[in-house]
Each structure stands twice: as C-alpha cells, then as structure tokens.
XYZ file of N, CA and C in Angstrom:
810
model
N 137.302 105.799 127.986
C 136.905 104.823 126.977
C 136.438 103.547 127.665
N 135.400 102.900 127.085
C 134.945 101.636 127.620
C 135.951 100.547 127.294
N 135.900 99.447 128.069
C 136.818 98.343 127.811
C 136.529 97.727 126.451
N 137.582 97.428 125.703
C 137.427 96.909 124.357
C 136.886 95.487 124.369
N 135.875 95.178 123.513
C 135.513 93.782 123.309
C 136.669 93.055 122.650
N 136.709 91.731 122.833
C 137.841 90.949 122.338
C 137.382 89.899 121.335
N 138.292 89.558 120.423
C 138.055 88.454 119.507
C 138.392 87.155 120.214
N 138.174 86.048 119.510
C 138.534 84.751 120.079
C 140.030 84.665 120.352
N 140.823 85.386 119.587
C 142.277 85.387 119.767
C 142.710 86.440 120.773
N 141.745 87.031 121.480
C 141.979 88.025 122.523
C 142.572 89.317 121.983
N 142.322 89.610 120.702
C 142.675 90.917 120.144
C 141.480 91.842 120.308
N 141.703 93.151 120.376
C 140.562 94.065 120.392
C 139.712 93.871 119.141
N 138.391 93.859 119.304
C 137.483 93.676 118.165
C 137.435 94.911 117.277
N 137.850 96.047 117.803
C 137.964 97.274 117.016
C 139.313 97.899 117.336
N 140.069 98.203 116.302
C 141.353 98.869 116.522
C 141.515 99.999 115.511
N 142.372 100.947 115.857
C 142.651 102.086 114.987
C 144.131 102.062 114.629
N 144.394 102.075 113.327
C 145.756 102.121 112.819
C 145.981 103.477 112.166
N 147.167 104.054 112.351
C 147.476 105.366 111.798
C 148.683 105.280 110.871
N 148.572 105.919 109.731
C 149.662 105.971 108.764
C 149.623 107.330 108.089
N 150.472 108.234 108.562
C 150.456 109.596 108.032
C 149.137 110.278 108.343
N 148.509 110.849 107.318
C 147.268 111.595 107.519
C 146.045 110.685 107.528
N 146.245 109.378 107.323
C 145.133 108.431 107.209
C 145.043 107.568 108.461
N 143.843 107.474 109.018
C 143.562 106.534 110.103
C 142.647 105.443 109.563
N 142.878 104.223 109.990
C 142.050 103.096 109.564
C 141.404 102.474 110.793
N 140.084 102.427 110.790
C 139.324 101.779 111.856
C 138.986 100.372 111.375
N 139.516 99.375 112.079
C 139.378 97.975 111.668
C 138.421 97.262 112.616
N 137.379 96.642 112.041
C 136.491 95.769 112.808
C 137.039 94.353 112.649
N 137.495 93.772 113.738
C 138.270 92.530 113.681
C 137.536 91.403 114.408
N 136.434 90.955 113.785
C 135.694 89.776 114.283
C 135.423 88.841 113.096
N 136.456 88.383 112.420
C 136.225 87.635 111.180
C 135.401 86.366 111.359
N 135.545 85.689 112.503
C 134.767 84.467 112.704
C 133.275 84.753 112.805
N 132.933 85.959 113.252
C 131.526 86.377 113.337
C 131.146 87.263 112.158
N 131.976 87.262 111.110
C 131.763 88.116 109.937
C 131.628 89.575 110.341
N 132.373 89.932 111.403
C 132.460 91.320 111.888
C 131.111 91.875 112.336
N 130.256 91.002 112.848
C 128.916 91.417 113.291
C 129.009 92.469 114.389
N 128.020 93.362 114.377
C 128.004 94.507 115.296
C 127.242 94.160 116.571
N 127.958 93.680 117.561
C 127.376 93.508 118.885
C 127.314 94.865 119.576
N 126.540 94.990 120.663
C 126.541 96.262 121.390
C 127.941 96.698 121.827
N 128.766 95.744 122.253
C 130.127 96.106 122.671
C 130.946 96.639 121.499
N 130.778 96.046 120.321
C 131.505 96.519 119.150
C 131.019 97.907 118.752
N 129.729 98.142 118.811
C 129.196 99.470 118.502
C 129.763 100.517 119.455
N 129.828 100.181 120.734
C 130.400 101.131 121.691
C 131.870 101.383 121.386
N 132.595 100.340 121.007
C 134.010 100.504 120.678
C 134.189 101.367 119.431
N 133.298 101.233 118.453
C 133.365 102.079 117.261
C 133.117 103.542 117.620
N 132.103 103.783 118.452
C 131.834 105.161 118.871
C 133.025 105.743 119.615
N 133.631 104.950 120.482
C 134.812 105.407 121.218
C 135.975 105.704 120.277
N 136.132 104.865 119.248
C 137.231 105.067 118.300
C 137.108 106.415 117.611
N 135.897 106.775 117.194
C 135.722 108.062 116.524
C 135.799 109.220 117.518
N 135.381 108.995 118.746
C 135.564 110.036 119.764
C 137.048 110.303 119.994
N 137.843 109.234 120.042
C 139.285 109.393 120.240
C 139.931 110.080 119.037
N 139.496 109.726 117.831
C 140.047 110.363 116.636
C 139.720 111.850 116.597
N 138.600 112.231 117.193
C 138.238 113.646 117.242
C 139.331 114.448 117.936
N 140.006 113.838 118.912
C 141.096 114.527 119.605
C 142.314 114.717 118.709
N 142.364 113.981 117.580
C 143.493 114.079 116.653
C 143.069 114.718 115.339
N 142.029 115.497 115.365
C 141.443 116.010 114.130
C 142.405 116.878 113.325
N 143.379 117.481 113.983
C 144.333 118.315 113.255
C 145.373 117.486 112.503
N 145.530 116.213 112.863
C 146.521 115.358 112.208
C 145.893 114.363 111.237
N 144.646 113.985 111.485
C 143.977 112.984 110.659
C 143.148 113.688 109.594
N 143.442 113.397 108.345
C 142.734 114.042 107.229
C 141.717 113.126 106.560
N 141.650 111.902 107.022
C 140.663 110.980 106.482
C 140.711 109.657 107.222
N 139.592 108.938 107.205
C 139.472 107.677 107.921
C 138.938 106.612 106.970
N 139.549 105.433 106.999
C 139.037 104.270 106.292
C 138.410 103.337 107.322
N 137.233 102.812 107.027
C 136.592 101.818 107.884
C 136.597 100.502 107.132
N 137.206 99.476 107.717
C 137.355 98.197 107.040
C 136.944 97.065 107.967
N 136.562 95.950 107.362
C 136.289 94.727 108.096
C 137.395 93.724 107.844
N 137.809 93.010 108.875
C 138.899 92.043 108.761
C 138.376 90.722 108.205
N 139.257 90.006 107.527
C 138.935 88.636 107.162
C 138.654 88.373 105.708
N 138.233 89.385 104.937
C 138.036 89.192 103.516
C 136.680 88.658 103.090
N 135.856 88.177 104.024
C 134.527 87.673 103.659
C 133.441 88.717 103.846
N 133.658 89.627 104.791
C 132.611 90.591 105.105
C 133.212 91.902 105.562
N 132.610 93.004 105.108
C 132.820 94.302 105.749
C 132.179 94.208 107.128
N 130.880 94.119 107.156
C 130.107 93.773 108.345
C 128.861 93.053 107.836
N 128.642 91.821 108.299
C 127.517 91.031 107.803
C 126.203 91.394 108.475
N 126.234 92.297 109.439
C 125.003 92.737 110.088
C 125.193 92.929 111.572
N 124.084 93.169 112.242
C 124.112 93.227 113.698
C 124.279 91.814 114.249
N 124.664 91.737 115.500
C 124.831 90.443 116.159
C 123.450 89.926 116.558
N 122.917 88.968 115.780
C 121.542 88.511 115.982
C 121.372 87.818 117.323
N 122.359 87.068 117.755
C 122.253 86.422 119.067
C 122.085 87.459 120.173
N 122.809 88.564 120.039
C 122.704 89.614 121.060
C 121.358 90.313 121.002
N 120.757 90.408 119.800
C 119.481 91.112 119.650
C 118.274 90.248 119.968
N 118.432 88.940 119.853
C 117.268 88.048 119.859
C 116.496 88.021 121.173
N 117.123 88.390 122.274
C 116.460 88.309 123.578
C 116.061 89.680 124.132
N 116.183 90.732 123.326
C 115.931 92.077 123.841
C 114.442 92.352 124.035
N 114.144 93.151 125.034
C 112.795 93.688 125.220
C 112.629 94.894 124.289
N 111.389 95.400 124.114
C 111.225 96.604 123.294
C 112.083 97.771 123.769
N 112.163 97.991 125.062
C 112.984 99.096 125.569
C 114.461 98.861 125.278
N 114.895 97.605 125.421
C 116.288 97.285 125.125
C 116.563 97.396 123.628
N 115.557 97.052 122.815
C 115.699 97.227 121.375
C 115.886 98.680 120.998
N 115.111 99.548 121.647
C 115.257 100.987 121.389
C 116.649 101.462 121.773
N 117.164 100.962 122.880
C 118.502 101.362 123.311
C 119.555 100.864 122.332
N 119.378 99.649 121.806
C 120.316 99.124 120.809
C 120.303 99.991 119.554
N 119.124 100.409 119.128
C 119.033 101.282 117.956
C 119.711 102.615 118.221
N 119.506 103.166 119.407
C 120.158 104.442 119.742
C 121.678 104.299 119.690
N 122.180 103.156 120.095
C 123.626 102.925 120.059
C 124.129 102.912 118.621
N 123.382 102.259 117.726
C 123.756 102.291 116.316
C 123.739 103.695 115.754
N 122.739 104.474 116.150
C 122.660 105.864 115.692
C 123.777 106.717 116.286
N 124.213 106.366 117.492
C 125.336 107.101 118.099
C 126.603 106.929 117.256
N 126.835 105.710 116.768
C 128.003 105.472 115.922
C 127.894 106.281 114.638
N 126.719 106.225 113.997
C 126.530 106.965 112.747
C 126.729 108.463 112.963
N 126.214 108.976 114.081
C 126.357 110.405 114.371
C 127.817 110.780 114.581
N 128.588 109.900 115.232
C 130.016 110.175 115.448
C 130.768 110.225 114.126
N 130.403 109.353 113.196
C 131.047 109.348 111.884
C 130.689 110.619 111.120
N 129.418 110.984 111.137
C 128.990 112.175 110.406
C 129.549 113.451 111.015
N 129.751 113.459 112.333
C 130.289 114.656 112.995
C 131.791 114.779 112.823
N 132.466 113.688 112.486
C 133.917 113.767 112.333
C 134.233 114.663 111.148
N 135.122 115.645 111.300
C 135.288 116.664 110.256
C 135.944 116.170 108.974
N 136.721 115.102 109.053
C 137.405 114.594 107.860
C 136.544 113.567 107.141
N 136.785 113.365 105.849
C 136.040 112.336 105.119
C 136.290 110.945 105.690
N 135.223 110.142 105.705
C 135.292 108.751 106.160
C 134.838 107.867 105.001
N 135.683 106.929 104.609
C 135.367 106.039 103.495
C 135.135 104.630 104.023
N 133.969 104.065 103.741
C 133.707 102.660 104.028
C 134.352 101.827 102.932
N 135.284 100.969 103.304
C 135.982 100.106 102.343
C 135.368 98.710 102.442
N 134.433 98.422 101.557
C 133.634 97.206 101.643
C 134.253 96.110 100.787
N 134.560 94.995 101.432
C 135.081 93.821 100.747
C 134.308 92.620 101.271
N 133.282 92.195 100.534
C 132.418 91.121 101.009
C 131.049 91.647 101.381
N 130.435 91.022 102.387
C 129.072 91.364 102.770
C 128.988 92.715 103.490
N 128.041 93.538 103.084
C 127.641 94.730 103.848
C 126.128 94.642 103.971
N 125.676 93.964 105.001
C 124.263 93.639 105.146
C 123.723 94.190 106.464
N 122.470 94.587 106.455
C 121.840 95.061 107.674
C 122.607 96.195 108.301
N 123.025 95.989 109.549
C 123.801 97.015 110.239
C 125.105 97.339 109.546
N 125.638 96.398 108.768
C 126.854 96.674 108.011
C 126.633 97.686 106.910
N 125.501 97.560 106.197
C 125.178 98.565 105.187
C 124.876 99.895 105.853
N 124.201 99.862 106.993
C 123.897 101.110 107.691
C 125.167 101.807 108.167
N 126.157 101.034 108.627
C 127.448 101.622 109.002
C 128.107 102.252 107.783
N 128.090 101.554 106.653
C 128.683 102.094 105.432
C 127.968 103.362 104.982
N 126.642 103.373 105.091
C 125.860 104.537 104.676
C 126.168 105.776 105.518
N 126.576 105.578 106.769
C 126.927 106.722 107.619
C 128.241 107.356 107.202
N 129.058 106.600 106.461
C 130.332 107.140 105.984
C 130.090 108.083 104.805
N 131.085 108.874 104.479
C 130.935 109.864 103.417
C 130.929 109.239 102.031
N 131.656 108.149 101.866
C 131.737 107.459 100.585
C 131.808 105.972 100.845
N 131.293 105.180 99.914
C 131.449 103.733 99.951
C 132.280 103.320 98.743
N 133.428 102.715 99.012
C 134.246 102.069 97.987
C 134.094 100.566 98.198
N 134.097 99.784 97.109
C 133.831 98.362 97.256
C 134.615 97.544 96.255
N 134.892 96.295 96.616
C 135.452 95.340 95.672
C 134.324 94.722 94.855
N 134.702 94.113 93.736
C 133.719 93.445 92.890
C 133.016 92.310 93.620
N 133.649 91.756 94.640
C 133.087 90.618 95.369
C 132.070 91.030 96.431
N 131.787 92.298 96.555
C 130.920 92.788 97.632
C 129.441 92.654 97.286
N 128.621 92.600 98.324
C 127.171 92.618 98.145
C 126.542 93.426 99.276
N 125.356 93.960 98.987
C 124.719 94.925 99.875
C 123.240 94.569 100.052
N 122.711 94.835 101.253
C 121.292 94.594 101.457
C 120.849 94.955 102.857
N 119.532 95.085 102.991
C 118.888 95.311 104.301
C 117.901 94.167 104.512
N 118.379 93.023 105.038
C 117.528 91.842 105.153
C 116.715 91.751 106.448
N 116.581 92.848 107.162
C 115.981 92.792 108.496
C 114.570 92.202 108.509
N 113.746 92.502 107.469
C 112.364 92.003 107.489
C 112.316 90.480 107.484
N 113.352 89.829 107.015
C 113.399 88.370 107.028
C 113.574 87.820 108.437
N 113.920 88.705 109.368
C 114.073 88.329 110.774
C 112.959 88.908 111.639
N 111.978 89.576 111.002
C 110.867 90.134 111.755
C 111.134 91.500 112.352
N 112.142 92.195 111.846
C 112.487 93.513 112.377
C 112.708 94.446 111.194
N 112.976 95.691 111.452
C 113.272 96.666 110.400
C 114.667 97.226 110.622
N 115.240 97.904 109.624
C 116.530 98.570 109.872
C 116.419 99.506 111.067
N 117.424 99.457 111.934
C 117.355 100.256 113.151
C 118.517 101.188 113.380
N 119.527 101.132 112.484
C 120.724 101.954 112.661
C 120.805 103.043 111.593
N 119.660 103.429 111.021
C 119.651 104.524 110.056
C 119.343 104.131 108.629
N 119.067 102.851 108.373
C 118.843 102.400 107.015
C 117.635 103.018 106.345
N 116.555 103.209 107.098
C 115.355 103.807 106.500
C 115.548 105.280 106.188
N 116.555 105.892 106.782
C 116.825 107.318 106.559
C 117.858 107.516 105.450
N 118.988 106.816 105.546
C 120.108 107.095 104.642
C 120.034 106.327 103.328
N 119.455 105.123 103.326
C 119.404 104.379 102.070
C 118.563 105.106 101.011
N 117.386 105.654 101.338
C 116.648 106.406 100.312
C 117.421 107.611 99.786
N 118.209 108.246 100.636
C 119.007 109.380 100.178
C 120.082 108.938 99.209
N 120.569 107.713 99.370
C 121.654 107.222 98.533
C 121.159 106.691 97.192
N 120.034 105.978 97.192
C 119.613 105.290 95.964
C 118.229 105.702 95.483
N 117.563 106.597 96.222
C 116.201 106.964 95.867
C 115.191 106.138 96.646
N 114.000 106.684 96.815
C 112.995 106.051 97.669
C 112.509 104.726 97.105
N 112.305 104.656 95.796
C 111.736 103.445 95.205
C 112.652 102.234 95.390
N 113.935 102.380 95.038
C 114.857 101.259 95.196
C 115.073 100.939 96.666
N 115.133 101.956 97.511
C 115.306 101.708 98.944
C 114.144 100.875 99.483
N 112.917 101.217 99.090
C 111.757 100.435 99.533
C 111.843 99.001 99.030
N 112.248 98.835 97.771
C 112.357 97.483 97.225
C 113.355 96.660 98.026
N 114.514 97.231 98.319
C 115.539 96.497 99.062
C 115.091 96.194 100.483
N 114.458 97.157 101.134
C 114.050 96.963 102.525
C 112.849 96.019 102.621
N 111.880 96.150 101.733
C 110.676 95.315 101.799
C 110.960 93.861 101.423
N 111.894 93.645 100.489
C 112.181 92.280 100.034
C 113.316 91.627 100.798
N 114.222 92.437 101.376
C 115.428 91.893 101.977
C 116.439 91.424 100.953
N 116.245 91.837 99.701
C 117.079 91.394 98.592
C 118.484 91.988 98.687
N 119.461 91.241 98.170
C 120.837 91.725 98.071
C 121.115 92.202 96.646
N 122.014 93.163 96.523
C 122.503 93.582 95.215
C 124.014 93.470 95.200
N 124.570 93.221 94.010
C 126.014 93.097 93.903
C 126.656 94.472 93.752
N 127.988 94.485 93.723
C 128.718 95.753 93.714
C 128.459 96.551 92.451
N 128.349 95.872 91.314
C 128.102 96.588 90.067
C 126.738 97.269 90.090
N 125.729 96.574 90.593
C 124.393 97.168 90.709
C 124.401 98.322 91.695
N 125.112 98.141 92.811
C 125.200 99.203 93.815
C 125.896 100.439 93.254
N 126.908 100.237 92.424
C 127.592 101.374 91.807
C 126.661 102.091 90.841
N 125.933 101.330 90.025
C 125.009 101.936 89.063
C 123.896 102.712 89.762
N 123.510 102.263 90.966
C 122.452 102.929 91.718
C 122.942 104.155 92.475
N 124.260 104.370 92.520
C 124.808 105.513 93.238
C 125.153 105.222 94.680
N 124.977 103.967 95.109
C 125.320 103.601 96.484
C 126.830 103.511 96.668
N 127.509 102.929 95.698
C 128.964 102.776 95.719
C 129.583 103.852 94.832
N 130.558 104.566 95.383
C 131.208 105.633 94.629
C 132.241 105.096 93.651
N 133.008 104.086 94.077
C 134.034 103.508 93.206
C 134.132 102.017 93.487
N 134.477 101.258 92.451
C 134.553 99.798 92.540
C 135.942 99.337 92.105
N 136.469 98.305 92.802
C 137.831 97.840 92.589
C 137.853 96.325 92.430
N 138.918 95.840 91.794
C 139.004 94.412 91.513
C 139.214 93.583 92.777
N 139.994 94.101 93.732
C 140.307 93.309 94.919
C 140.586 94.235 96.102
N 140.848 93.619 97.248
C 141.025 94.371 98.492
C 142.232 95.306 98.435
N 143.344 94.828 97.891
C 144.536 95.675 97.826
C 144.269 96.933 97.001
N 143.626 96.764 95.859
C 143.312 97.923 95.024
C 142.315 98.840 95.718
N 141.381 98.249 96.441
C 140.390 99.030 97.199
C 141.067 99.931 98.221
N 141.939 99.359 99.034
C 142.576 100.141 100.094
C 143.526 101.187 99.514
N 144.228 100.823 98.440
C 145.119 101.793 97.796
C 144.315 102.944 97.201
N 143.190 102.635 96.567
C 142.359 103.680 95.976
C 141.750 104.590 97.022
N 141.300 104.009 98.137
C 140.724 104.825 99.210
C 141.782 105.734 99.820
N 142.970 105.195 100.041
C 144.047 106.016 100.593
C 144.405 107.151 99.637
N 144.459 106.858 98.342
C 144.781 107.893 97.365
C 143.758 109.017 97.405
N 142.492 108.684 97.599
C 141.459 109.716 97.702
C 141.692 110.592 98.916
N 141.995 109.970 100.064
C 142.242 110.759 101.275
C 143.447 111.664 101.077
N 144.490 111.178 100.442
C 145.670 112.013 100.211
C 145.350 113.160 99.263
N 144.487 112.917 98.302
C 144.058 114.000 97.400
C 143.262 115.049 98.175
N 142.380 114.583 99.048
C 141.606 115.503 99.889
C 142.544 116.307 100.787
N 143.559 115.642 101.345
C 144.468 116.285 102.297
C 145.248 117.430 101.676
N 145.385 117.438 100.349
C 146.102 118.524 99.677
C 145.270 119.795 99.575
N 143.986 119.695 99.862
C 143.094 120.849 99.771
C 143.023 121.596 101.099
N 142.291 122.683 101.110
C 142.140 123.472 102.336
C 141.326 122.664 103.351
N 141.974 122.324 104.467
C 141.331 121.494 105.486
C 140.058 122.156 106.010
N 140.099 123.453 106.227
C 138.911 124.140 106.750
C 137.759 124.056 105.772
N 138.043 124.161 104.469
C 136.983 124.102 103.470
C 136.373 122.702 103.382
N 137.222 121.666 103.472
C 136.710 120.296 103.438
C 135.783 120.054 104.621
N 136.213 120.471 105.809
C 135.380 120.272 107.004
C 134.068 121.052 106.907
N 134.125 122.272 106.380
C 132.898 123.053 106.203
C 131.969 122.399 105.191
N 132.530 121.912 104.100
C 131.712 121.257 103.086
C 131.020 120.020 103.651
N 131.756 119.231 104.437
C 131.138 118.048 105.046
C 130.031 118.458 106.000
N 130.280 119.470 106.809
C 129.250 119.922 107.753
C 127.972 120.308 107.032
N 128.101 121.089 105.964
C 126.913 121.542 105.232
C 126.205 120.360 104.573
N 126.958 119.467 103.961
C 126.355 118.309 103.306
C 125.580 117.443 104.290
N 126.143 117.212 105.466
C 125.476 116.379 106.470
C 124.242 117.084 107.022
N 124.392 118.354 107.365
C 123.270 119.073 107.983
C 122.144 119.343 106.997
N 122.476 119.509 105.724
C 121.466 119.860 104.732
C 120.715 118.653 104.187
N 121.261 117.455 104.366
C 120.641 116.260 103.794
C 119.209 116.094 104.287
N 118.283 115.989 103.350
C 116.887 115.746 103.697
C 116.102 116.955 104.134
N 116.718 118.136 104.162
C 116.002 119.334 104.574
C 115.380 120.011 103.353
N 114.380 120.865 103.551
C 113.827 121.619 102.422
C 114.899 122.478 101.749
N 114.678 122.775 100.482
C 115.670 123.524 99.704
C 116.041 124.844 100.362
N 115.055 125.548 100.878
C 115.333 126.847 101.500
C 116.232 126.687 102.722
N 115.969 125.660 103.514
C 116.800 125.405 104.697
C 118.213 125.022 104.290
N 118.310 124.117 103.310
C 119.623 123.682 102.845
C 120.409 124.841 102.256
N 119.729 125.712 101.517
C 120.408 126.870 100.934
C 120.934 127.801 102.015
N 120.165 127.965 103.082
C 120.614 128.798 104.190
C 121.849 128.228 104.870
N 121.887 126.896 105.004
C 123.059 126.256 105.591
C 124.286 126.454 104.705
N 124.084 126.376 103.387
C 125.194 126.589 102.472
C 125.714 128.023 102.550
N 124.800 128.989 102.599
C 125.209 130.394 102.715
C 126.038 130.603 103.973
N 125.574 130.008 105.085
C 126.306 130.156 106.345
C 127.689 129.530 106.256
N 127.784 128.330 105.647
C 129.076 127.682 105.498
C 130.008 128.458 104.583
N 129.446 128.990 103.504
C 130.232 129.807 102.566
C 130.798 131.026 103.296
N 129.956 131.676 104.098
C 130.415 132.847 104.848
C 131.497 132.473 105.854
N 131.331 131.306 106.518
C 132.331 130.869 107.494
C 133.700 130.656 106.846
N 133.711 130.267 105.583
C 134.997 130.071 104.896
C 135.793 131.369 104.841
N 135.083 132.496 104.788
C 135.768 133.789 104.702
C 136.381 134.223 106.037
N 136.168 133.433 107.090
C 136.802 133.704 108.368
C 138.153 133.003 108.479
N 138.517 132.188 107.491
C 139.685 131.316 107.618
C 140.919 131.877 106.919
N 142.080 131.491 107.458
C 143.346 131.805 106.803
C 143.493 131.008 105.505
N 142.918 129.796 105.485
C 143.023 128.961 104.289
C 142.404 129.634 103.072
N 141.287 130.320 103.257
C 140.667 131.008 102.128
C 141.587 132.114 101.609
N 142.147 132.888 102.516
C 143.029 133.974 102.065
C 144.240 133.419 101.341
N 144.801 132.324 101.867
C 145.962 131.715 101.234
C 145.597 131.113 99.875
N 144.479 130.404 99.804
C 144.089 129.763 98.563
C 143.829 130.761 97.454
N 143.147 131.844 97.789
C 142.849 132.837 96.763
C 144.090 133.643 96.379
N 144.940 133.929 97.356
C 146.186 134.639 97.044
C 147.074 133.788 96.139
N 147.150 132.491 96.433
C 147.965 131.603 95.612
C 147.438 131.528 94.183
N 146.115 131.503 94.040
C 145.522 131.471 92.706
C 145.890 132.735 91.926
N 145.746 133.893 92.580
C 146.043 135.165 91.913
C 147.520 135.270 91.564
N 148.362 134.749 92.473
C 149.809 134.836 92.265
C 150.369 133.672 91.443
N 149.490 132.773 91.011
C 149.880 131.634 90.159
C 150.953 130.768 90.826
N 150.680 130.368 92.070
C 151.581 129.485 92.797
C 150.749 128.434 93.542
N 151.432 127.435 94.070
C 150.741 126.403 94.846
C 150.425 126.950 96.241
N 149.215 126.707 96.754
C 148.880 127.197 98.100
C 149.583 126.390 99.189
N 149.792 127.027 100.321
C 150.324 126.362 101.499
C 149.315 126.523 102.622
N 148.383 125.578 102.683
C 147.289 125.687 103.638
C 147.742 125.358 105.048
N 147.206 126.079 106.023
C 147.567 125.887 107.428
C 146.528 125.117 108.200
N 145.326 124.957 107.633
C 144.243 124.326 108.364
C 143.568 125.247 109.353
N 143.777 126.549 109.193
C 143.154 127.518 110.090
C 142.304 128.493 109.293
C-alpha cells in the first residue's frame, strides 16, 4: 500500500472502519471539503484493494465524506492547475482506477452523500452501486466552468443514471441540482432528512443484502456492471452466463431447497 496522505491534524485522509458485515470508507479532509487530490485517489484505490482481501467478511461498503459540508466537493483544483496534458491524462486514469476498483468489488457500495457532490465527487458517487443522500445535498459537474471536462467517468456514468439529455444539460451548463431533483431524475436512490438517518438507512440496506445469497448478489453486480451500455444482445448473453454460473453454487441449491421445504435458507457464500 502507498503511504497515506494526511489531514492537517495528521490523520489519514482516507480510513476504513469495520462494523460487522459493513465497512465504511471515510474521506477525511473536511477543511478541503474532501477534495480528491492524486494522493487521496491512490488511497481510495488502495482501500478497495485491501477490502478485496476481506471479501468473504464484508457484505457491503459505505463511502462517506467527513465534516458534514461535503461528500466530496470535487477534484483538488490546486493539484490539477499545473498539470501538462500527459499529466492530466494520468490524473484521469487514476480517477478511473478508483471507479474500476469500486465496480469490481463484489459487494454493494453505497455513496452516502451529505452536502456537496460536485465534479469528481459526483463521479465517485456514480461509480458506487447506489447513491443515498440527505436533503441538504447537491450534485453537479461544474468542470466546464474551469475550462475542463469531467475526467473520472462523468461523461460515461451520468448519462446512464439520468439519461443523455439531462446529463448534457448538467455537464454543458455546470448547473447544480438539489437532492429532491436528483432523486426524481433517478440519480439518488433514497433521500433522508439528516446524516444520522442516512447512515442508518444505508447500513440497513447492506444488512438486508447480507441476508441474501452472497454468490447471487456478487453475480448480479458483475452482470449489471459488465452489461451497462452494451447492446441488448451482448447484455443478454452476459445475463445468461451469470444465470448459469449461479447453478454452480451451493447457495442456489440451499436457497431452492429451503423454498421447497418452506424454511429459512442458510447460505454459505459458496
């Protein structure tokens, strides 16, 4: 693992907390509104790589920003402002590396947004499986106001989440939308009154997921991620393959036997 970036208080800027089947990845740069510097992006990628080693124990991950003002207010503009084109490409690849690590992680990942999710912050949230948000949250891709475009996946994932027309409007104008608008557009899955309710609701979802067949959840996520944006025939083929793979698992035999025998299943995750 690379050395952790530090906050002003000399705490790691990214930390992982574990509580039962739930892991929480905390971005802890509140004075910088949790901005994504290259070091923070590397630490996020490392965090998900490390969690991959615990995949049998972790059934879901929450991604949160510390401080209450922002999930992530964007990329670190000071760090980006002096980059050459080649360095800019490398910075974008680093953002995509984080998104790929989140999408490859077999358990559901919920972005818990409380405050700003702008630019790279929205792109980080979009890489997660679900976005939960407080009423105080706002979302946007303001990159064009700085002379750049989304570089961490916004042009790819935002249209999939809200449709091409709204995605173009948000990206071309740099406009922000509030949590209620984001929920109506399908960007936010669930909305909560405050941070405590947000975290409790996200944890409850992970615990509900954890009661299901772990192998089936991981297969479903794999198919959903791989099929996104592909032609219908390709996506259907991926689904058929995933469906067939489920029949190789002990969880399928247990789940179907329990249904037939009218009892609760005892899934093994195999």
